[in-house]
CSV table of C-alpha atoms in Angstrom, one decimal:
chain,number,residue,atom,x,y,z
A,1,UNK,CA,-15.5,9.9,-48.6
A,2,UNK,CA,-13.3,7.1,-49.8
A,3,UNK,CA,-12.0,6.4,-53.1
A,4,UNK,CA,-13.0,2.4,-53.9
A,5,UNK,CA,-12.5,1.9,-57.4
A,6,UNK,CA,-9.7,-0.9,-57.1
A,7,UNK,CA,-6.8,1.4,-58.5
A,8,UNK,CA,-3.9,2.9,-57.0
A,9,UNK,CA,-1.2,5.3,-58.2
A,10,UNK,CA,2.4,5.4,-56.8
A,11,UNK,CA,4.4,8.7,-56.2
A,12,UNK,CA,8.0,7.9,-55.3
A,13,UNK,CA,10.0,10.9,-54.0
A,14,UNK,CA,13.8,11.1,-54.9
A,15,UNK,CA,15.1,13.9,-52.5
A,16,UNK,CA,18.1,14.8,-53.7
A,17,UNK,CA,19.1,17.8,-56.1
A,18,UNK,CA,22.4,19.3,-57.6
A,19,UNK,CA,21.7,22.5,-56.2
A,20,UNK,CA,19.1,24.0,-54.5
A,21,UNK,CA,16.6,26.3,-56.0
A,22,UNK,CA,15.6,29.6,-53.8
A,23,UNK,CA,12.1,29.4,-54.9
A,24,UNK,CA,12.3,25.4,-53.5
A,25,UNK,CA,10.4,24.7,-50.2
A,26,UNK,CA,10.3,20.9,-51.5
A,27,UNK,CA,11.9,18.5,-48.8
A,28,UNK,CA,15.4,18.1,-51.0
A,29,UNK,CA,19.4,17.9,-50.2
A,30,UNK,CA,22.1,17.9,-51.9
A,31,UNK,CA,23.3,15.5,-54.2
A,32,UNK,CA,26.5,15.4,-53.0
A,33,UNK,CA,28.6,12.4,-52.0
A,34,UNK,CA,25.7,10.2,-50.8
A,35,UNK,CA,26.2,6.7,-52.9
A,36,UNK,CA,25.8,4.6,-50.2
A,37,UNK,CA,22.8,6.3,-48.9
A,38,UNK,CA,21.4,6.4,-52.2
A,39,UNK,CA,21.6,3.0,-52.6
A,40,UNK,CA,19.7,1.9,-48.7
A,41,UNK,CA,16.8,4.8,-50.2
A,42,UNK,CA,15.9,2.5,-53.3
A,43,UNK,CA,15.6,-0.3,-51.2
A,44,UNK,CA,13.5,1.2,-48.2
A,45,UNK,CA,11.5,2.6,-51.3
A,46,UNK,CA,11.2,-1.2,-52.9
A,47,UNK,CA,10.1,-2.9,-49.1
A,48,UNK,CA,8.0,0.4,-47.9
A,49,UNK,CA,6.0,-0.6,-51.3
A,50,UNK,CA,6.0,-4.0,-50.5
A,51,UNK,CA,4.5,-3.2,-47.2
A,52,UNK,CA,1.5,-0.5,-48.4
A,53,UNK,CA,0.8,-3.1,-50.8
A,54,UNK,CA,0.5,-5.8,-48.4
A,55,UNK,CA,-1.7,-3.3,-46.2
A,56,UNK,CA,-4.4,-2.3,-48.9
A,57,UNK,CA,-4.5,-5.5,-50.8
A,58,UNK,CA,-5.0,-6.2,-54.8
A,59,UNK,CA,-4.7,-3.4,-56.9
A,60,UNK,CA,-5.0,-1.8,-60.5
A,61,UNK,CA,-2.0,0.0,-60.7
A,62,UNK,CA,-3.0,3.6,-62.4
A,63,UNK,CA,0.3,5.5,-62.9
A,64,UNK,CA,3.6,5.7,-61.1
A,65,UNK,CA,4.9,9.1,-61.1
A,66,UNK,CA,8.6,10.0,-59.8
A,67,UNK,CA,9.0,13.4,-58.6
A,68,UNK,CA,11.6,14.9,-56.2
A,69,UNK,CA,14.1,16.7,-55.9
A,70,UNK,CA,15.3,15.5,-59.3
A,71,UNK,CA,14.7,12.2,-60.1
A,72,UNK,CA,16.6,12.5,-63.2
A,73,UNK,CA,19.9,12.1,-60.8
A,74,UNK,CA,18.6,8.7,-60.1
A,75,UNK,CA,20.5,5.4,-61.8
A,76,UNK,CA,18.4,4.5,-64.3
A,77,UNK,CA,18.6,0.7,-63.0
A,78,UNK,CA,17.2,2.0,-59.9
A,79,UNK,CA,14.3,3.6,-61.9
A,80,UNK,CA,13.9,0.0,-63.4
A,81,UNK,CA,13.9,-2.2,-60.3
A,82,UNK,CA,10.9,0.4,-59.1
A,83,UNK,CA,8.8,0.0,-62.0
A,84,UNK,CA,9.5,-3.5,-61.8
A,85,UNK,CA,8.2,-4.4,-58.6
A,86,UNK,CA,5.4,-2.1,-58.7
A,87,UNK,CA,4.5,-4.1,-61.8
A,88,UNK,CA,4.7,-7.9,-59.7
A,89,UNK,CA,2.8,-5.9,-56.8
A,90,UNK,CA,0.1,-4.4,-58.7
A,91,UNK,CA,-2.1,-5.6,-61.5
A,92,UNK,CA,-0.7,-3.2,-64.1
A,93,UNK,CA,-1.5,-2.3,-68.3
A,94,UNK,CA,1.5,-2.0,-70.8
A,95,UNK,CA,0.2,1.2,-71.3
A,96,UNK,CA,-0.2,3.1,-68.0
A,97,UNK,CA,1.9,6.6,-67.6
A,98,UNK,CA,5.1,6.3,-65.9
A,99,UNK,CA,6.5,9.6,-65.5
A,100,UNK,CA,9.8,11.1,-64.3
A,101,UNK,CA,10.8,14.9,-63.8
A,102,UNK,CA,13.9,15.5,-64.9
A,103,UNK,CA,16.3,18.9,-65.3
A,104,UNK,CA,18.0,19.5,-69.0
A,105,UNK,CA,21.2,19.7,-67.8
A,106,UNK,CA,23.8,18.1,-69.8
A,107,UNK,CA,24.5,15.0,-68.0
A,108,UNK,CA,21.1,14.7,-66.9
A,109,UNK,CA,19.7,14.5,-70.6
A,110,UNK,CA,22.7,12.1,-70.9
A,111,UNK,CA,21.0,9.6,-68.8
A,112,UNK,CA,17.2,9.8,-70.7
A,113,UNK,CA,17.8,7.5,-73.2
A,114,UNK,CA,18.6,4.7,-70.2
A,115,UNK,CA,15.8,6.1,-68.5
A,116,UNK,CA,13.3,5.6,-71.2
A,117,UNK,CA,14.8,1.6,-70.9
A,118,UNK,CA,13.5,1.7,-67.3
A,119,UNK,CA,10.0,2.2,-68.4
A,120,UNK,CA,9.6,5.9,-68.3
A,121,UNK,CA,7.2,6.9,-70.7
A,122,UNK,CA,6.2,10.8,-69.9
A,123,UNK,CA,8.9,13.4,-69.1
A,124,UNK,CA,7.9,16.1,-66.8
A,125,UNK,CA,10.9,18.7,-67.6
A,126,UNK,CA,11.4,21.6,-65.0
A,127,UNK,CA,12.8,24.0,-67.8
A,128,UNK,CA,11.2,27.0,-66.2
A,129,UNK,CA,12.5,29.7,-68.4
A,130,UNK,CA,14.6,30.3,-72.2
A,131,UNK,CA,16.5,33.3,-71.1
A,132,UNK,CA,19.6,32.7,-69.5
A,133,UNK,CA,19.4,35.5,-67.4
A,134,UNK,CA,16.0,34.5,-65.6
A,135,UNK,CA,17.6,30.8,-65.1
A,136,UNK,CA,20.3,32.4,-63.4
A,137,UNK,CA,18.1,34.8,-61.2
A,138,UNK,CA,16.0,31.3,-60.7
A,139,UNK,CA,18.9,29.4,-59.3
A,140,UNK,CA,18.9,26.9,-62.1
A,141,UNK,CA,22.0,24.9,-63.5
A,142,UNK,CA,21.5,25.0,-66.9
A,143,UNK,CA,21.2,27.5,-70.1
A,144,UNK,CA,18.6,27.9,-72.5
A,145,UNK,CA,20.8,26.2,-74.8
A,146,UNK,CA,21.5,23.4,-72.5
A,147,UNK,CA,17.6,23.3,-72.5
A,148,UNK,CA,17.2,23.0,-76.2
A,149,UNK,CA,19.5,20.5,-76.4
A,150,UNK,CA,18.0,18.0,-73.5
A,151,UNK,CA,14.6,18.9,-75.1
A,152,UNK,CA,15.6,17.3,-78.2
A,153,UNK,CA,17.2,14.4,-76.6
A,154,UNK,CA,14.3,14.0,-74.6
A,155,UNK,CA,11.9,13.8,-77.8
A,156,UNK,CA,13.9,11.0,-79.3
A,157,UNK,CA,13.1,8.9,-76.5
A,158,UNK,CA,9.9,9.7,-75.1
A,159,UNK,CA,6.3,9.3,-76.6
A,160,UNK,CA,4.8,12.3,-74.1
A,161,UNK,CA,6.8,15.6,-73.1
A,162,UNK,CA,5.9,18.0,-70.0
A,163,UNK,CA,7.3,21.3,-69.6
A,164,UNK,CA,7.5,23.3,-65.9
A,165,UNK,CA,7.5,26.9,-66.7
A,166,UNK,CA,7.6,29.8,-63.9
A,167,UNK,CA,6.1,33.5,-64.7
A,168,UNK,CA,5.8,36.8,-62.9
A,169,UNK,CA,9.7,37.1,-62.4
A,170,UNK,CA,10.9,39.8,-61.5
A,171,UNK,CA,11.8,42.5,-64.6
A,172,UNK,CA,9.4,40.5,-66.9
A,173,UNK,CA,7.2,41.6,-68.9
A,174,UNK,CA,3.8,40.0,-71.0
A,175,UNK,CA,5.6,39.9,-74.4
A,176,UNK,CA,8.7,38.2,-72.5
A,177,UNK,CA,6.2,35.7,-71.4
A,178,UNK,CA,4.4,35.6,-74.5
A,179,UNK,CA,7.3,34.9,-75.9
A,180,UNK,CA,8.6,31.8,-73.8
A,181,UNK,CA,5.2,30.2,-74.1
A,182,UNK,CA,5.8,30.2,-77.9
A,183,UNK,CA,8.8,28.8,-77.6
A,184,UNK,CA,7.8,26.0,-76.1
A,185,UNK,CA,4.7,25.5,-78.0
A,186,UNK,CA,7.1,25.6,-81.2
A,187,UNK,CA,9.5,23.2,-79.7
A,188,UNK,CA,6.7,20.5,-79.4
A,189,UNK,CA,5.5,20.5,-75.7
A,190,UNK,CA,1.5,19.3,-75.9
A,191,UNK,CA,1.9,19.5,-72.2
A,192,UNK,CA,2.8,22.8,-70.5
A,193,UNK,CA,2.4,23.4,-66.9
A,194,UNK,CA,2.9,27.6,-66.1
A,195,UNK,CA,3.7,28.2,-62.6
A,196,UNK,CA,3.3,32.2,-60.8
A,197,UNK,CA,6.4,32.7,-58.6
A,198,UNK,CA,5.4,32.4,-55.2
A,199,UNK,CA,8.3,33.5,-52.1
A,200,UNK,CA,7.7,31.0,-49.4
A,201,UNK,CA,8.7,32.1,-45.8
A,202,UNK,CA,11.3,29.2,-45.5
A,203,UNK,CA,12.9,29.4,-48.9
A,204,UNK,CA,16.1,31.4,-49.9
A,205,UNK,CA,13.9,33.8,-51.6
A,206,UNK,CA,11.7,33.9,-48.7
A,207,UNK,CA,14.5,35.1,-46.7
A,208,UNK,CA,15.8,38.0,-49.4
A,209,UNK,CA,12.4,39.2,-49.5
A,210,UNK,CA,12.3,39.0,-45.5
A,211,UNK,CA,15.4,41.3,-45.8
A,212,UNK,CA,13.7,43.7,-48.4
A,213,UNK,CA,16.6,42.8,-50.7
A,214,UNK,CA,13.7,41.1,-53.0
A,215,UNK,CA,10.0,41.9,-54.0
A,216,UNK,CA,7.2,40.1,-54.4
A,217,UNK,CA,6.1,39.5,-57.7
A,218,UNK,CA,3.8,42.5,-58.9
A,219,UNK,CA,0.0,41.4,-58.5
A,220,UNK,CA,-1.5,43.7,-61.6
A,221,UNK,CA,1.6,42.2,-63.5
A,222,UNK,CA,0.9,38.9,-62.5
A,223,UNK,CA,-2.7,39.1,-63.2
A,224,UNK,CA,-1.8,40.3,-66.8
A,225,UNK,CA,0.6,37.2,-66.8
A,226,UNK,CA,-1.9,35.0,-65.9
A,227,UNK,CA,-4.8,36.4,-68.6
A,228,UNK,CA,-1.6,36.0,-71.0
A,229,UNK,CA,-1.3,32.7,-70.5
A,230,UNK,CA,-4.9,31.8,-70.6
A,231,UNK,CA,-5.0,33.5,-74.4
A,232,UNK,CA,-2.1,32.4,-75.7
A,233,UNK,CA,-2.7,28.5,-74.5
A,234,UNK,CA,-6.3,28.4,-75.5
A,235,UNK,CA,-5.5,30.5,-78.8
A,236,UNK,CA,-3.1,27.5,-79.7
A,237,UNK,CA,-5.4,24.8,-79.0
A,238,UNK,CA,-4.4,24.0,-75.1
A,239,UNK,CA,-7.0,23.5,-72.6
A,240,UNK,CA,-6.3,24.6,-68.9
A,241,UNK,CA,-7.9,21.5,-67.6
A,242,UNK,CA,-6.3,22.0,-63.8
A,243,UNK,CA,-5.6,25.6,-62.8
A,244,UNK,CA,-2.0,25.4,-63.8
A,245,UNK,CA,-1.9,22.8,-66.3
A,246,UNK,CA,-2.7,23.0,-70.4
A,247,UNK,CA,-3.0,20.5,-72.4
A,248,UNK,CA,-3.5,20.4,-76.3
A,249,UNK,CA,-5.4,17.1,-76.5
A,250,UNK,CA,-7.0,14.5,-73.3
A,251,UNK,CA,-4.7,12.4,-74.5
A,252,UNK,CA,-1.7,14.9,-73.7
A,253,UNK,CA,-3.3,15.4,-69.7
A,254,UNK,CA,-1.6,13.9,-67.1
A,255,UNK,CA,-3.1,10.8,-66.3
A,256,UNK,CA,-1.7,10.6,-62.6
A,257,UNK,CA,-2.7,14.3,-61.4
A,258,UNK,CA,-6.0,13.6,-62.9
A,259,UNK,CA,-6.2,10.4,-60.5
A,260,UNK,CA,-5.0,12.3,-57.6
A,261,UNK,CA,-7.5,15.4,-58.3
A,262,UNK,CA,-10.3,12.8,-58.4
A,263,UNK,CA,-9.5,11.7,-55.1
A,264,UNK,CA,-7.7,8.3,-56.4
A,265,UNK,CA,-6.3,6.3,-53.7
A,266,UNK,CA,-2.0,7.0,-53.7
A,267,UNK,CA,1.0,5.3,-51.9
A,268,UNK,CA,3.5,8.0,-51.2
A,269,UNK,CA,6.8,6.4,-51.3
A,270,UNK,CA,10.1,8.3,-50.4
A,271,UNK,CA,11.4,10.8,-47.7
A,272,UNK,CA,8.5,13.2,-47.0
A,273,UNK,CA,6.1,11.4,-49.7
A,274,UNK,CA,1.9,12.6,-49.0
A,275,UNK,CA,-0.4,9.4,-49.6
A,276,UNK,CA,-4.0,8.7,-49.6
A,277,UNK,CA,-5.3,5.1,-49.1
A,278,UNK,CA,-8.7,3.7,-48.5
A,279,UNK,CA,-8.3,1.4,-45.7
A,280,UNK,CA,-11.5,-0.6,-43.9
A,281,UNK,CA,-11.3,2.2,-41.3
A,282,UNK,CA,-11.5,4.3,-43.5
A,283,UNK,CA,-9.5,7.5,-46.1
A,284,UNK,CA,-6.2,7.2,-44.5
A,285,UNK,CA,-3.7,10.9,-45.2
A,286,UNK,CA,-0.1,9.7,-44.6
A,287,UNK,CA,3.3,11.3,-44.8
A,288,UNK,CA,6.5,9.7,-44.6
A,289,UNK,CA,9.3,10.2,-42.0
A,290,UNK,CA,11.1,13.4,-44.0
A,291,UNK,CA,14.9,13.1,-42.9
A,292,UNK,CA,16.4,10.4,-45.2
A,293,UNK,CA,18.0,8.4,-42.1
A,294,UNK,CA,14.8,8.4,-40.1
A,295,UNK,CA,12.6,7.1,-43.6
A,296,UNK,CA,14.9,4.5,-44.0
A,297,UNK,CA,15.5,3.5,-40.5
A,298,UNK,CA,11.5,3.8,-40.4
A,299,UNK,CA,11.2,1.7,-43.0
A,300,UNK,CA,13.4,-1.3,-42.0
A,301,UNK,CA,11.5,-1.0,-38.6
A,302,UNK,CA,8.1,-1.1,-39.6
A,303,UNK,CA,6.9,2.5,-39.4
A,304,UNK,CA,7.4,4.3,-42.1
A,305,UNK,CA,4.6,6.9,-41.7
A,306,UNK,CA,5.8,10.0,-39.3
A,307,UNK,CA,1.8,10.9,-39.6
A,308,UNK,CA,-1.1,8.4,-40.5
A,309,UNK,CA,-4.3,10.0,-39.8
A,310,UNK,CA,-8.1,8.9,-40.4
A,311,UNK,CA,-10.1,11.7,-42.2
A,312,UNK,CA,-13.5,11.9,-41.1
A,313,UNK,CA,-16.2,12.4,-43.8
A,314,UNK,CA,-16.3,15.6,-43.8
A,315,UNK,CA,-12.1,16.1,-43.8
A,316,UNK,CA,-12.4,13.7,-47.0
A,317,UNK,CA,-15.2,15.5,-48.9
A,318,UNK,CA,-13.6,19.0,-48.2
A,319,UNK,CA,-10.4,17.3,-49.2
A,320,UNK,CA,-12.0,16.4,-52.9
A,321,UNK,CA,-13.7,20.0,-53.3
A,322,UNK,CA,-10.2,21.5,-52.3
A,323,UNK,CA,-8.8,19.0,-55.1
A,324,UNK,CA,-11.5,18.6,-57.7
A,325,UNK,CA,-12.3,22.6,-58.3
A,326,UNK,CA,-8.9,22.9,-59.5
A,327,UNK,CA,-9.8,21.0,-62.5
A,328,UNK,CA,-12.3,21.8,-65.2
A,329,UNK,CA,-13.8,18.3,-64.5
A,330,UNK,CA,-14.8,20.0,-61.0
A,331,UNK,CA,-17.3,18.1,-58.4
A,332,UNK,CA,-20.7,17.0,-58.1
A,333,UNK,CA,-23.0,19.0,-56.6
A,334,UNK,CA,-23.7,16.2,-54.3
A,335,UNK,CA,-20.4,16.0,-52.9
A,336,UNK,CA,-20.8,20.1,-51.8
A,337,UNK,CA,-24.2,19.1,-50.5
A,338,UNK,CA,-23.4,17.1,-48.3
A,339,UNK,CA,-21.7,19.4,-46.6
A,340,UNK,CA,-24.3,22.0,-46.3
A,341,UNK,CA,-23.9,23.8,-49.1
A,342,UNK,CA,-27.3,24.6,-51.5
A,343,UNK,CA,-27.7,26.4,-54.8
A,344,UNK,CA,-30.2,28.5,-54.0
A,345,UNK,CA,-28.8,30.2,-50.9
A,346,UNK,CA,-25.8,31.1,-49.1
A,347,UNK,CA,-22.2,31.3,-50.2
A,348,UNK,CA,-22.4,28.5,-53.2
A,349,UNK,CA,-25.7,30.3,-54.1
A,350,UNK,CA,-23.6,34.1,-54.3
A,351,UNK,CA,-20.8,31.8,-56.2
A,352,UNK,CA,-22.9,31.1,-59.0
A,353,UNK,CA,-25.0,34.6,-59.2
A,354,UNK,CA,-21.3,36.3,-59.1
A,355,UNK,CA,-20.0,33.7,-61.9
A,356,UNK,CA,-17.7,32.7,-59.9
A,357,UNK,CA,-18.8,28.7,-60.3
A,358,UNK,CA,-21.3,27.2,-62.8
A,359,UNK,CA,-23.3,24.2,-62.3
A,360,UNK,CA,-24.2,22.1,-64.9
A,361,UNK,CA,-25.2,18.8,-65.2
A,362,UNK,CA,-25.2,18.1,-61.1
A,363,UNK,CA,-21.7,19.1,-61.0
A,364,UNK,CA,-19.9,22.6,-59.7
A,365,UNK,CA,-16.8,24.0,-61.4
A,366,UNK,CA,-14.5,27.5,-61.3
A,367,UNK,CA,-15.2,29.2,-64.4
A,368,UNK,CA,-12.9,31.2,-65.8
A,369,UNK,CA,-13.7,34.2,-63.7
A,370,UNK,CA,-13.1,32.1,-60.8
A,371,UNK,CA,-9.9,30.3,-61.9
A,372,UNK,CA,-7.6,33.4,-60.7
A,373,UNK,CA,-9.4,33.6,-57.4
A,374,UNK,CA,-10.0,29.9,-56.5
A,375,UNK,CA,-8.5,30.1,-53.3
A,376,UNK,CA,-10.9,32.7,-52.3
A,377,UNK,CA,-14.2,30.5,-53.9
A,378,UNK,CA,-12.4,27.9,-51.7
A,379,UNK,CA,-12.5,29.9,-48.5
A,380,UNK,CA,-16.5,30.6,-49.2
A,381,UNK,CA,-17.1,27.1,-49.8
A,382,UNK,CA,-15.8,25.9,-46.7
A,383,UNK,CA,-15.6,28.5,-44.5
């Protein structure tokens, strides 16, 4: 299925990162030492734009959303010369969501009020914990002080707040996390997105746990974690209206992750960047060359994709279930239909007899007995 509603979002990945997280299996460097590379990115970034734009024609611009790495390390007049030119590409509102993820750090939080100049509108911050001794387990480069602080900076200057927050750590406990949640509630967040730790293989956790020198995350404490954080969102006036995203009004939801869950066209822009464009031969999945030499030398030549691949029909509308269940918006019966699936029998049939999935109004969604075990209802879906 393709996506032909004249809109199109932008993601622009900014690789680079003070330090590296161990949980991180993002493509991300260092920040170290790299002004002059820096500067050759943002202007592969501005022509590899140029180019998509040139390739799918006039559109609506929906939301530009710059994600990383940390973004925040980028100069603001770099920010502005992005937003910029996406506005002369694209026919674009005032009002459309420009968001940037940033880390509270000290001279980060230095840099929002600039930032907010460029156009940035929504800041997605990856505070992740309030206790200084998780941040340190967690690799991070700041306090929960240091996170305060940026957090009020950050609500001088920006109209809509995100906060990244990780759970099931290890040593924590459901009042710990009952706790942080309230904390961020109290500070003002209307967005808060909880994330369950997860040790991937090529991560520096991964290769502690590999070791035995770290253990997974307990899965009856996470569970807890995660029925925790259902309560104590909802309690407050939050709706989980993605799997691992609350927010206290539709206003407060993220605009662009909602376009990308509803299978929105999207021009990934940046070292290792995922798009999705409809093209006259049809839903087009790209990725960009990952190493930041070979996106930029890519770029200048003309072939900035290291992947550009087709989806057939079915690849697209198992693409939009895999997407759209994840949201409380879920997907039209018809979509699951057409690929073979039928209320009355089989595994969409057990779905709905288990409570796993409800259908109403001709469309399919996880309920909340099926939220925690969505990837399984995914694997019966489209198995």
């Amino acid at each position: 299925m393709t996506r032909t509603d004249g809109t199109v979002a932008l993601y622009v990945h900014w690789p680079y990162c003070a330090r590296i997280c161990p949980y991180c299996d993002f493509n991300v460097v260092r920040d170290r030492g790299r002004v002059e590379e820096q500067a050759r990115l943002v202007d592969a970034i501005l022509a590899d734009m140029e180019a998509q734009a040139r390739l799918i024609g006039p559109r609506r611009l929906a939301s530009v959303f710059f994600g990383g790495g940390t973004p925040s390390l980028m100069a603001p007049d770099a920010v502005e010369r992005v937003i910029a030119r996406a506005r002369q590409l694209f026919l674009a509102d005032d009002g459309i969501e420009i968001t940037l993820e940033a880390n509270p750090t000290d001279a980060e939080a230095g840099r929002y009020a600039a930032l907010a100049q460029a156009g940035i509108n929504r800041l997605s911050m990856g505070v992740q914990s309030f206790e200084d001794q998780a941040l340190a387990f967690l690799g991070r480069d700041h306090s929960a002080a240091e996170a305060r602080q940026a957090i009020a900076t950050a609500t001088a200057h920006f109209p809509r707040l995100s906060i990244d927050l990780i759970y099931a750590r290890p040593g924590q406990g459901v009042a710990d996390w009952t706790r942080e949640l309230a904390t961020a509630m109290d500070l003002g967040f209307e967005h808060i997105s909880p994330y369950q730790l997860t040790i991937e293989p090529t991560t520096a956790f991964g290769r502690a746990f590999a070791r035995g020198t770290l253990a997974p995350p307990d899965e009856d404490l996470a569970a807890e974690l995660y029925e925790a954080t259902q309560q104590v969102l909802e309690g407050a006036g939050f709706e989980a209206y993605e799997v691992s995203n609350h927010a206290r009004t539709e206003a407060a939801r993220s605009s662009h992750n909602l376009h990308v869950w509803r299978g929105g066209d999207y021009l990934g822009l940046g070292p290792g960047a995922h798009g999705r464009l409809s093209l006259a031969e049809g839903r087009a999945a790209t990725v960009a060359h990952r190493r930041i030499a070979d996106y930029i030398a890519g770029v200048e030549e003309g072939r900035a994709w290291a992947e550009h691949e087709v989806l057939n029909l079915r690849a697209a509308a198992e693409e939009q279930v895999l997407l759209g269940l994840r949201t409380i918006e879920g997907v039209p019966m018809s979509l699951l239909e057409g690929l073979g699936a039928s209320a009355s029998q089989g595994p969409l049939a057990d779905l709905l007899s288990d409570g796993f999935v409800s259908l109403d109004k001709g469309r399919i969604a996880a309920t909340a007995k099926g939220r925690p075990v969505l990837d399984a209802v995914l694997r019966a879906l489209l198995t």
